[in-house]
């Protein structure tokens, strides 16, 4: 589904990703771990097409298409979803309106009929349960005045409604208490299917107790310095990142 | 961001066509003879002519004001045409007598006067180059004793009401443009809602400037008698022309005891082209007097058009417990300039005013909020709440705020909140990441920003305003 080859990217003159190569197949969950500043979030943003980042080298192919040539909204319409580390507030725009606009634009791009507000309401009610939120969420402004946990749950709720083929969760666990973490993780697990793939970007191992990855990759200094199975996450929990970070630095030098 | 959006900046103004009708015009220039001619053409009683001449003589002694935060070349008042009317307009018995060309114009604008006749909901007075060409729903309104007609007809048929209220809110000597208007105004709308009557439908005036080099000077007078209430809508468009056209209207609202007047405007005059050539100078004086106890005057405006907008819909809170409201969205794009806001003058006891102003600046536009809250010595327990938010789109535009507060009674409570935000690239990226296009994202974010004002608009206007906003800002993110 996703093939990343020797990806280099950064902001301005600062190179953050220094040659990432990664393959993700349908049905898989990949965890990308690493210390702060290793480039995890940059990878997520670059895959989603954030214009603040410039790709300087490498290729990304998504279902056979050149992902890097697609505008961010086209990527979304083709099933790429990013759960933001810092979900953005849009005061005055209701969650329901925002999400229905997104849902309909995606449908339109895929040659499907748009749904009206009532049909949409039926559709989302179920999904709300998934993240244990009530209907009042729909009439509130997008992320405006939400607590940190509510924002993260709202991201997963949006993901549930838009049902992406490739979901990228960027530090979805940060700032969540243990109950919220479990709810979010259960939401993600229920959405898992053989057709979809998920990339979980996280600093800590604890989320991976709930969302069990098929592969774990460790990022340091903009490169993947180690890949393994789910047991790698436990090893990291025990040893920290230092030993790998040195390896990463060495590789650059 | 994407340069493809840039192309959309040059989207055509949809209402820029010219209607070919024969007009009856006076020669350019202004003098007492022109004023006498206008008055005679309109078959006015003596008191009207006297009032016009008084205003003209006063105007001669006044200087065009320049305190606004707007820039424009000097206006040559002697090159303007002060009266232009479609030739066929005679006192009409029904819409069937209206020039079909004019009716077609209004159909093009999406305001079918014929349809308006059948459909309930809104009564429309259509003003074409300062002259009323037709008022709909009259029979229905007259059942309730409501008078809704052109100003000219009101002068003929209800001179006592006109004489009693004309100039009582905006005197002939009020300011340069108001004096000019008083001297030469050719028509406008008039509404009177009698005691205890709640007007059963929205009253609406649609203004259209067509002729070249013509100043449009219309005058609107709305009176809600004791216990009455009325909601009034105003819409405007003009053809695209390279020359600037002057629009100097006056609106006077009067609410007596326990009466309410709600006045909503969606202004979409031609704003000029991308280089700033052409467009309307919209220099308008709008004021309401909440004269009676428990009376209420509410202004809601969505200003998206005009090369220059310079207006301050104001409320004089004279009656005890009276209420004044001002809800405004002003949008500037390209090279548009707006200096707009309100004045709330608290005179009576327990008077309360609310100001919510949302300024949006895009392109090379400049937007200023200018507001005055004045509490006079006898206004015990006056309250004002002001909220003034500016949003910037891009980095060549400007937002300015000039709030003035004058309080002469220490029981007053005033609150002022202000904010300036830049439409965030992060907000747009967030929307795009969900599959939403940049244009839709901008219009969504801006609509959210304006929501407190839009919810004050009557339903059909709210939809129009939202669409208009989307069109006006199209391509401003690039």
XYZ file of C-alpha atoms in Angstrom:
731
model
C 0.000 0.000 0.000
C 2.711 2.453 1.011
C 6.294 2.379 -0.188
C 8.667 5.008 1.138
C 12.117 5.065 -0.470
C 15.084 7.093 0.759
C 12.852 9.984 1.842
C 14.620 13.236 2.729
C 12.633 16.230 3.939
C 12.933 19.294 6.130
C 11.944 22.848 6.837
C 13.955 25.489 4.992
C 17.624 24.477 5.133
C 17.163 22.154 8.051
C 17.014 18.509 6.985
C 14.926 16.454 9.384
C 14.308 13.206 7.533
C 17.545 11.811 6.180
C 16.636 8.793 4.145
C 13.594 6.900 5.373
C 12.702 3.631 3.715
C 9.566 1.843 4.829
C 6.971 -0.533 3.372
C 3.465 -0.849 4.752
C 1.044 -3.466 3.448
C -2.729 -3.534 3.790
C -3.880 -5.042 7.077
C -0.706 -4.089 8.932
C -0.071 -1.860 11.902
C 3.326 -0.220 12.067
C 4.601 1.648 15.093
C 7.138 4.407 14.556
C 8.945 5.216 17.776
C 11.805 7.437 18.707
C 12.986 10.209 20.969
C 11.870 13.830 20.649
C 13.281 15.479 17.554
C 13.963 12.227 15.759
C 11.605 13.149 12.907
C 8.525 11.057 13.799
C 6.031 13.896 13.469
C 7.777 15.231 10.389
C 7.273 11.858 8.727
C 3.564 11.987 9.585
C 3.199 15.564 8.299
C 5.112 14.869 5.095
C 2.933 11.857 4.335
C -0.153 14.048 4.823
C 1.307 16.754 2.569
C 1.885 19.640 4.985
C 3.230 22.463 2.757
C 5.553 23.690 5.517
C 7.845 20.737 4.822
C 9.896 20.330 1.708
C 10.772 16.941 0.303
C 14.299 17.072 -1.088
C 14.882 13.512 -2.151
C 13.234 10.123 -2.354
C 9.882 8.734 -3.419
C 6.622 7.732 -1.787
C 4.244 5.496 -3.630
C 0.709 4.979 -2.336
C -1.320 2.245 -4.011
C 0.890 2.646 -7.056
C 0.454 6.439 -7.244
C 3.076 9.082 -6.541
C 1.875 10.378 -3.200
C 4.221 13.355 -3.161
C 2.584 14.808 -6.260
C -0.878 14.724 -4.731
C -2.345 17.798 -3.015
C -3.170 17.230 0.671
C -6.923 17.172 0.010
C -6.429 14.663 -2.823
C -4.458 12.415 -0.484
C -7.331 12.642 1.989
C -9.854 11.894 -0.743
C -7.785 8.816 -1.585
C -7.974 7.539 1.953
C -4.984 9.040 3.772
C -5.898 10.259 7.240
C -3.704 11.967 9.796
C -4.790 12.135 13.423
C -3.005 15.334 14.462
C -0.735 15.576 17.445
C -2.158 19.050 18.017
C -5.683 19.114 16.550
C -6.504 22.574 15.211
C -9.365 24.700 16.557
C -11.881 26.245 14.184
C -14.124 28.535 16.257
C -17.723 28.944 15.116
C -17.737 25.909 12.803
C -19.662 22.998 14.233
C -18.030 19.609 14.344
C -21.012 18.158 12.476
C -20.762 20.669 9.638
C -17.014 20.284 9.372
C -17.102 16.541 9.311
C -20.023 16.340 6.901
C -18.189 18.683 4.517
C -15.150 16.445 4.690
C -17.229 13.289 4.304
C -19.090 14.680 1.303
C -16.001 16.027 -0.427
C -14.391 12.620 -0.114
C -17.523 10.928 -1.461
C -17.764 13.398 -4.316
C -14.133 12.812 -5.262
C -14.884 9.101 -5.394
C -17.964 9.523 -7.571
C -20.450 8.868 -4.786
C -23.574 10.800 -3.868
C -23.337 13.342 -1.092
C -25.375 12.660 2.033
C -27.783 15.116 3.604
C -27.539 16.225 7.238
C -30.104 13.680 8.472
C -28.491 10.699 6.792
C -25.193 11.924 8.104
C -26.509 12.081 11.644
C -27.581 8.421 11.483
C -24.145 7.508 10.266
C -22.200 9.329 12.950
C -24.279 8.303 15.940
C -22.808 4.833 15.875
C -19.301 6.151 15.518
C -19.720 8.413 18.523
C -20.204 5.347 20.703
C -16.922 4.031 19.477
C -15.063 6.834 21.224
C -17.547 7.116 24.077
C -18.674 10.646 23.281
C -22.223 11.973 23.233
C -24.113 13.869 20.585
C -23.371 17.272 22.031
C -19.920 16.876 20.490
C -21.490 17.430 17.077
C -22.798 20.902 17.774
C -19.627 22.157 19.421
C -17.089 24.137 17.417
C -14.287 22.030 15.952
C -11.857 21.369 18.827
C -12.646 24.803 20.263
C -12.631 24.694 24.046
C -12.024 20.934 24.019
C -9.830 19.381 26.671
C -6.678 17.642 25.459
C -8.349 14.256 25.755
C -11.483 15.390 23.949
C -9.404 16.666 21.068
C -7.688 13.321 20.672
C -10.935 11.425 20.898
C -12.404 13.781 18.325
C -9.571 12.865 15.959
C -10.357 9.178 16.319
C -14.060 9.924 15.910
C -13.308 11.720 12.646
C -11.189 8.807 11.560
C -14.060 6.433 12.303
C -16.454 8.493 10.195
C -14.096 8.987 7.259
C -12.877 5.332 7.370
C -9.478 5.881 5.759
C -7.370 3.219 4.070
C -4.166 4.534 5.562
C -4.423 6.104 9.006
C -1.462 7.858 10.583
C -1.798 8.515 14.303
C 0.636 11.172 15.419
C 1.292 10.970 19.178
C -2.375 10.240 19.730
C -1.501 8.971 23.204
C 0.236 12.116 24.427
C -1.720 13.940 27.090
C -4.234 11.125 27.559
C -5.008 9.576 30.913
C -5.203 5.805 31.077
C -8.989 5.614 30.564
C -8.954 7.910 27.578
C -6.008 5.988 26.193
C -7.967 2.753 26.400
C -11.005 4.284 24.701
C -8.907 5.695 21.876
C -7.051 2.431 21.425
C -10.254 0.398 21.378
C -11.614 2.783 18.765
C -8.576 2.217 16.603
C -8.706 -1.558 17.054
C -12.344 -1.740 16.017
C -11.509 0.044 12.801
C -8.782 -2.398 11.941
C -9.434 -4.447 8.781
C -7.478 -6.468 6.211
C -7.936 -3.601 3.703
C -6.600 -0.831 5.926
C -3.217 0.005 7.320
C -2.223 2.096 10.307
C 0.964 3.887 11.242
C 1.146 4.669 14.943
C 3.672 7.380 15.797
C 4.488 7.408 19.482
C 7.150 8.213 22.005
C 6.014 5.755 24.639
C 5.436 2.084 24.591
C 2.240 2.199 26.655
C -0.121 2.827 23.693
C 1.253 -0.337 22.120
C -0.137 -2.362 25.010
C -3.531 -1.569 23.570
C -2.806 -1.242 19.875
C -0.608 -4.198 19.103
C 1.680 -3.475 16.139
C 2.942 -5.956 13.589
C 6.174 -4.013 13.210
C 8.061 -1.498 15.285
C 10.541 0.970 13.765
C 12.857 3.170 15.733
C 13.668 6.581 14.341
C 16.751 8.519 15.361
C 18.241 11.564 13.665
C 15.913 11.217 10.723
C 16.571 7.605 9.921
C 15.155 4.237 10.871
C 17.917 2.758 12.989
C 16.167 -0.419 13.977
C 13.099 -2.399 12.962
C 11.546 -5.388 14.606
C 8.401 -6.989 15.941
C 6.284 -5.825 18.844
C 8.883 -7.012 21.327
C 11.206 -4.212 20.178
C 8.877 -1.720 21.834
C 9.306 -3.496 25.156
C 13.039 -3.471 24.762
C 12.943 0.270 24.198
C 10.827 0.715 27.284
C 13.503 -1.037 29.252
C 16.661 0.445 27.738
C 15.528 3.886 26.592
C 16.563 5.399 23.280
C 20.151 6.386 24.013
C 21.868 3.291 22.679
C 20.004 3.604 19.373
C 20.413 7.332 19.104
C 24.163 6.901 19.182
C 23.859 4.359 16.436
C 21.825 6.854 14.398
C 24.338 9.633 14.898
C 27.087 7.273 13.927
C 25.277 6.327 10.770
C 25.008 9.958 9.720
C 28.676 10.591 10.373
C -0.038 27.847 -0.978
C -1.397 26.625 -4.297
C -1.086 29.192 -7.043
C -4.090 27.759 -8.857
C -6.234 29.568 -6.355
C -4.733 32.890 -7.470
C -6.578 32.590 -10.751
C -9.871 32.704 -8.941
C -9.132 36.197 -7.652
C -10.203 37.629 -10.951
C -13.630 36.131 -10.803
C -16.189 38.335 -12.491
C -18.658 40.411 -10.527
C -21.896 38.661 -11.462
C -24.114 41.716 -11.288
C -21.967 43.981 -13.453
C -24.352 44.251 -16.428
C -25.982 47.484 -17.622
C -29.690 47.760 -18.378
C -30.663 49.689 -21.482
C -33.597 51.879 -20.527
C -34.472 55.396 -21.508
C -33.771 57.741 -18.674
C -34.896 61.146 -17.699
C -31.822 62.951 -16.396
C -30.938 66.465 -15.381
C -27.689 68.084 -16.587
C -24.596 67.479 -14.469
C -23.781 69.902 -11.706
C -25.505 71.239 -8.647
C -27.230 74.545 -8.007
C -30.577 75.766 -6.679
C -32.184 75.373 -10.091
C -31.299 71.692 -10.193
C -32.847 71.254 -6.779
C -35.990 73.095 -7.829
C -36.128 70.900 -10.938
C -35.832 67.715 -8.910
C -38.513 68.896 -6.507
C -40.800 69.917 -9.369
C -40.291 66.633 -11.226
C -41.410 64.902 -8.082
C -44.350 67.246 -7.667
C -43.378 67.951 -4.072
C -45.200 70.181 -1.608
C -43.574 73.427 -0.548
C -42.150 72.120 2.743
C -40.019 69.582 0.883
C -38.517 72.152 -1.459
C -37.777 74.468 1.463
C -36.090 71.635 3.326
C -33.966 70.721 0.311
C -32.865 74.316 -0.251
C -32.035 74.758 3.413
C -29.886 71.632 3.230
C -28.203 72.786 0.013
C -27.319 76.197 1.466
C -25.918 74.510 4.514
C -23.975 72.055 2.361
C -22.277 74.929 0.523
C -20.729 76.004 3.831
C -19.474 72.512 4.682
C -16.268 70.753 3.785
C -15.990 67.142 2.714
C -14.734 65.288 5.783
C -11.404 63.478 5.635
C -11.024 61.893 9.028
C -11.844 58.413 7.747
C -9.037 55.925 7.302
C -9.705 55.811 3.560
C -7.935 57.270 0.524
C -9.566 58.367 -2.715
C -9.131 61.088 -5.339
C -11.178 64.272 -4.908
C -14.794 64.040 -6.026
C -15.917 66.731 -8.452
C -19.440 67.396 -7.241
C -20.189 69.555 -10.254
C -19.612 66.756 -12.717
C -22.146 64.445 -11.126
C -25.673 63.956 -12.340
C -28.084 64.411 -9.457
C -31.218 62.982 -10.926
C -31.731 60.052 -13.223
C -34.942 58.113 -13.550
C -36.154 55.410 -15.897
C -38.438 57.356 -18.250
C -41.418 55.108 -18.053
C -41.891 55.507 -14.329
C -45.156 57.215 -13.625
C -47.253 56.596 -10.589
C -48.030 52.922 -11.040
C -51.131 51.059 -10.097
C -49.579 47.641 -10.410
C -46.425 45.896 -11.418
C -47.923 45.177 -14.847
C -47.159 48.774 -15.716
C -43.465 48.501 -14.886
C -41.101 48.651 -17.871
C -40.486 44.998 -18.793
C -36.790 45.776 -19.227
C -36.614 46.764 -15.565
C -38.481 43.679 -14.483
C -35.983 41.610 -16.455
C -33.162 43.396 -14.652
C -34.560 42.372 -11.319
C -35.122 38.822 -12.531
C -31.432 38.716 -13.491
C -30.544 39.853 -10.028
C -32.589 37.019 -8.644
C -35.333 39.270 -7.343
C -38.400 38.536 -9.346
C -40.923 41.233 -8.548
C -43.615 39.214 -10.269
C -42.912 36.242 -8.124
C -42.727 38.394 -5.056
C -46.310 39.326 -5.763
C -47.432 35.744 -5.326
C -45.075 34.488 -2.698
C -45.579 35.443 0.839
C -42.685 36.241 3.061
C -41.071 39.371 1.759
C -42.419 42.640 0.427
C -39.971 44.335 -1.926
C -39.492 47.933 -2.966
C -37.113 48.049 -5.930
C -35.078 51.208 -6.401
C -33.489 51.705 -9.814
C -31.142 54.688 -10.032
C -32.711 56.358 -7.022
C -36.280 55.844 -8.175
C -38.674 53.258 -6.886
C -39.889 51.054 -9.720
C -42.254 48.858 -7.869
C -43.353 47.793 -4.443
C -44.831 44.361 -3.918
C -47.290 42.897 -1.430
C -48.982 46.218 -0.839
C -52.499 44.905 -0.499
C -51.498 42.414 2.115
C -49.623 45.075 4.084
C -52.415 47.630 3.896
C -54.751 45.147 5.598
C -52.630 45.719 8.674
C -52.501 49.454 8.141
C -48.824 49.247 7.217
C -47.585 51.805 4.740
C -44.708 50.571 2.616
C -44.015 52.557 -0.518
C -41.463 54.700 -2.282
C -40.445 57.893 -0.560
C -41.917 59.899 -3.412
C -45.318 58.299 -2.947
C -45.153 58.881 0.784
C -44.552 62.576 0.149
C -47.671 62.633 -2.070
C -49.960 60.425 -0.003
C -48.785 60.834 3.584
C -47.151 64.261 3.705
C -48.065 64.684 7.374
C -45.999 61.628 8.382
C -43.071 62.676 6.222
C -43.105 66.217 7.558
C -43.351 64.981 11.133
C -40.417 62.565 11.009
C -38.133 63.576 8.120
C -34.779 64.776 9.425
C -35.630 64.097 13.059
C -32.880 61.488 13.339
C -30.439 62.685 10.697
C -30.964 66.452 10.394
C -30.361 68.184 7.044
C -27.239 69.741 8.604
C -25.860 66.530 10.113
C -22.799 66.062 7.940
C -21.509 66.845 4.477
C -22.936 63.801 2.754
C -26.217 63.860 4.679
C -26.706 67.522 3.721
C -25.977 66.693 0.093
C -28.462 63.848 0.274
C -31.138 66.067 1.833
C -30.704 68.574 -0.988
C -30.884 66.188 -3.925
C -32.320 62.839 -2.863
C -34.622 61.548 -5.535
C -36.380 58.644 -3.900
C -36.052 55.826 -1.436
C -38.285 53.677 0.692
C -40.772 54.640 3.334
C -42.359 52.396 5.908
C -44.769 53.140 8.697
C -46.039 50.447 11.029
C -48.980 51.666 13.103
C -49.528 51.243 16.830
C -49.462 47.704 18.128
C -48.902 46.084 14.728
C -46.269 43.418 14.267
C -45.362 43.533 10.611
C -46.230 40.022 9.337
C -43.450 39.840 6.750
C -39.980 41.117 6.030
C -39.913 44.446 4.236
C -37.159 44.707 1.701
C -35.636 47.315 -0.553
C -33.376 46.407 -3.395
C -31.110 49.167 -4.656
C -29.626 49.158 -8.117
C -27.369 51.844 -9.597
C -27.456 51.726 -13.385
C -26.702 55.105 -14.992
C -23.203 56.380 -15.578
C -21.774 59.292 -13.593
C -24.862 59.369 -11.480
C -24.733 59.861 -7.785
C -27.260 57.713 -6.055
C -28.893 59.539 -3.198
C -31.776 57.679 -1.723
C -33.414 58.247 1.565
C -35.144 55.672 3.715
C -37.437 56.478 6.582
C -38.895 53.768 8.783
C -41.193 54.440 11.679
C -42.458 51.867 14.163
C -45.241 53.429 16.208
C -45.957 52.426 19.818
C -45.808 48.673 20.336
C -45.088 48.013 16.650
C -42.304 45.912 15.229
C -40.761 45.560 11.809
C -37.828 43.810 10.195
C -36.335 45.440 7.140
C -33.812 44.122 4.608
C -31.671 46.051 2.203
C -29.705 44.625 -0.712
C -27.640 46.392 -3.330
C -25.752 45.829 -6.597
C -24.370 48.007 -9.391
C -22.951 47.524 -12.893
C -19.213 47.359 -13.447
C -17.875 50.670 -14.569
C -14.393 52.099 -14.725
C -15.460 55.341 -13.074
C -16.234 55.461 -9.407
C -19.845 56.077 -8.539
C -20.946 57.943 -5.457
C -23.637 56.498 -3.255
C -24.599 58.817 -0.414
C -27.761 57.500 1.146
C -29.451 58.384 4.397
C -31.462 55.977 6.513
C -33.523 57.132 9.473
C -35.202 54.690 11.836
C -37.596 55.652 14.591
C -38.923 53.361 17.304
C -41.547 54.784 19.662
C -42.567 53.288 23.030
C -42.186 49.488 23.126
C -41.446 49.377 19.400
C -38.726 47.430 17.596
C -36.992 48.106 14.305
C -34.544 45.599 12.929
C -32.589 46.681 9.872
C -30.412 44.240 7.939
C -28.131 45.051 5.043
C -26.253 42.836 2.668
C -24.181 45.265 0.651
C -22.619 44.024 -2.550
C -21.994 47.122 -4.642
C -19.366 46.723 -7.355
C -15.992 46.856 -5.622
C -13.762 47.788 -8.536
C -11.395 45.526 -10.436
C -8.240 43.805 -9.188
C -6.211 46.971 -9.855
C -8.612 49.032 -7.784
C -10.203 50.743 -10.788
C -13.879 51.656 -10.560
C -16.319 50.651 -7.861
C -18.790 52.417 -5.640
C -17.982 54.980 -2.977
C -20.483 54.057 -0.324
C -20.709 57.088 1.985
C -23.859 56.510 3.915
C -25.437 57.964 7.039
C -27.587 55.494 8.929
C -29.032 56.247 12.309
C -31.870 55.065 14.450
C -33.583 56.712 17.338
C -34.873 54.438 20.067
C -37.140 57.277 21.100
C -39.649 55.495 23.316
C -39.401 53.521 26.535
C -38.426 49.872 26.022
C -37.830 50.523 22.348
C -35.206 48.675 20.384
C -33.193 49.352 17.271
C -30.991 46.674 15.805
C -28.602 47.015 12.868
C -27.096 44.005 11.166
C -24.819 44.555 8.216
C -22.748 42.388 5.937
C -20.535 44.651 3.871
C -18.682 42.872 1.089
C -18.806 45.269 -1.843
C -17.920 48.892 -2.719
C -14.481 50.299 -3.425
C -14.842 52.360 -0.264
C -17.311 51.797 2.530
C -17.672 54.612 4.993
C -20.622 54.254 7.334
C -21.614 54.047 10.964
C -25.138 52.764 11.574
C -25.847 54.288 14.961
C -28.453 54.294 17.676
C -29.609 57.133 19.893
C -30.886 55.428 23.030
C -33.274 58.112 24.166
C -36.114 56.184 25.807
C -35.587 54.621 29.223
C -34.739 50.895 28.993
C -34.147 51.224 25.278
C -31.828 48.824 23.471
C -29.400 49.418 20.619
C -27.590 46.691 18.705
C -24.992 46.654 15.977
C -23.843 43.424 14.369
C -21.411 43.845 11.537
C -19.314 41.821 9.154
C -17.121 43.924 6.892
C -14.980 42.195 4.304
C -12.317 43.837 2.173
C -10.359 42.108 -0.566
C -8.205 43.352 -3.465
C -7.840 47.118 -2.930
C -11.094 47.730 -1.101
C -11.235 50.060 1.898
C -13.754 50.074 4.693
C -14.040 52.423 7.638
C -17.142 51.335 9.436
C -18.557 50.911 12.895
C -21.249 52.466 15.004
C -22.188 55.074 17.557
C -24.254 54.243 20.588
C -25.475 57.365 22.340
C -26.963 56.553 25.744
C -29.395 59.227 26.920
C -32.169 57.357 28.771
C -31.914 55.358 31.995
C -31.127 51.623 31.953
C -30.236 51.736 28.303
C -28.293 48.861 26.880
C -26.206 48.548 23.741
C -24.352 45.686 22.104
C -21.711 45.976 19.423
C -20.309 42.935 17.646
C -17.978 43.799 14.809
C -16.142 41.285 12.648
C -13.658 42.708 10.194
C -12.042 40.485 7.581
C -9.162 41.776 5.508
C -7.737 39.973 2.503
C -5.699 40.871 -0.576
C -4.549 44.483 -0.237
C -7.704 45.522 1.551
C -7.829 47.848 4.521
C -10.463 47.505 7.197
C -11.072 49.897 10.078
C -13.521 49.595 12.905
C -14.460 52.977 14.324
C -16.933 53.113 17.142
C -18.165 55.544 19.743
C -19.969 54.675 22.949
C -21.184 57.821 24.690
C -22.994 57.799 28.016
C -24.646 61.124 28.836
C -25.020 62.437 32.422
C -28.635 61.300 32.881
C -28.150 57.810 31.511
C -28.217 55.955 34.838
C -27.144 52.312 34.688
C -26.233 52.353 31.038
C -24.569 49.217 29.761
C -22.495 48.537 26.716
C -20.813 45.423 25.495
C -18.415 45.755 22.594
C -16.679 42.919 20.842
C -14.389 43.757 18.011
C -12.623 40.976 16.126
C -10.375 41.250 13.120
C -9.189 38.485 10.862
C -6.323 38.845 8.433
C -5.874 36.694 5.352
C -2.467 37.087 3.713
C 0.150 39.704 4.552
C -0.665 42.724 2.395
C -3.900 43.671 4.114
C -4.608 45.798 7.154
C -6.946 45.851 10.143
C -7.352 48.891 12.373
C -9.517 49.567 15.395
C -10.539 52.995 16.680
C -12.831 52.611 19.673
C -13.916 55.809 21.431
C -15.584 55.812 24.819
C -17.047 58.880 26.523
C -18.760 58.312 29.845
C -20.361 61.066 31.874
C -22.242 58.947 34.375
C -20.363 56.754 36.803
C -23.107 54.115 37.080
C -22.306 52.955 33.554
C -20.902 49.515 32.828
C -18.853 49.126 29.695
C -17.087 46.065 28.419
C -14.756 45.985 25.488
C -13.201 42.891 23.979
C -11.007 42.870 20.940
C -9.017 40.294 19.063
C -6.978 40.044 15.901
C -6.246 36.723 14.318
C -4.615 35.556 11.190
C -6.368 32.814 9.307
C -3.992 30.024 10.083
C -2.220 27.943 7.514
C -2.555 25.231 10.125
C -6.351 25.615 10.027
C -6.384 25.366 6.256
C -4.051 22.387 6.257
C -6.211 20.677 8.850
C -9.279 21.114 6.619
C -7.406 19.960 3.537
C -6.165 16.894 5.387
C -9.813 16.001 5.882
C -10.444 16.288 2.129
C -11.823 19.825 2.096
C -10.572 22.193 -0.637
C -8.761 25.422 0.282
C -11.611 27.651 -0.912
C -14.203 25.750 1.025
C -11.899 25.757 4.032
C -11.516 29.533 3.937
C -15.219 30.152 3.567
C -15.904 27.713 6.396
C -13.364 29.305 8.739
C -14.587 32.807 7.921
C -18.243 31.842 8.331
C -17.378 30.420 11.719
C -15.655 33.671 12.590
C -18.798 35.596 11.614
C -21.323 33.244 13.145
C -22.427 35.609 15.913
C -23.425 38.148 13.277
C -24.957 35.736 10.769
C -27.303 34.335 13.355
C -28.856 37.812 13.636
C -29.776 37.858 9.960
C -33.168 36.714 8.694
C -32.895 33.193 7.300
C -32.905 33.922 3.556
C -30.341 36.675 4.032
C -28.067 34.535 6.158
C -27.703 32.009 3.367
C -27.047 34.749 0.827
C -24.526 36.446 3.086
C -22.634 33.240 3.637
C -22.439 32.562 -0.107
C -21.436 36.130 -0.797
C -18.648 35.881 1.706
C -17.382 32.730 0.014
C -17.372 34.476 -3.365
C -15.780 37.659 -2.090
C -12.935 35.797 -0.498
C -12.438 33.270 -3.236
C -8.775 33.188 -4.180
C -7.675 35.298 -1.274
C -5.561 32.460 0.014
C -2.744 32.036 -2.403
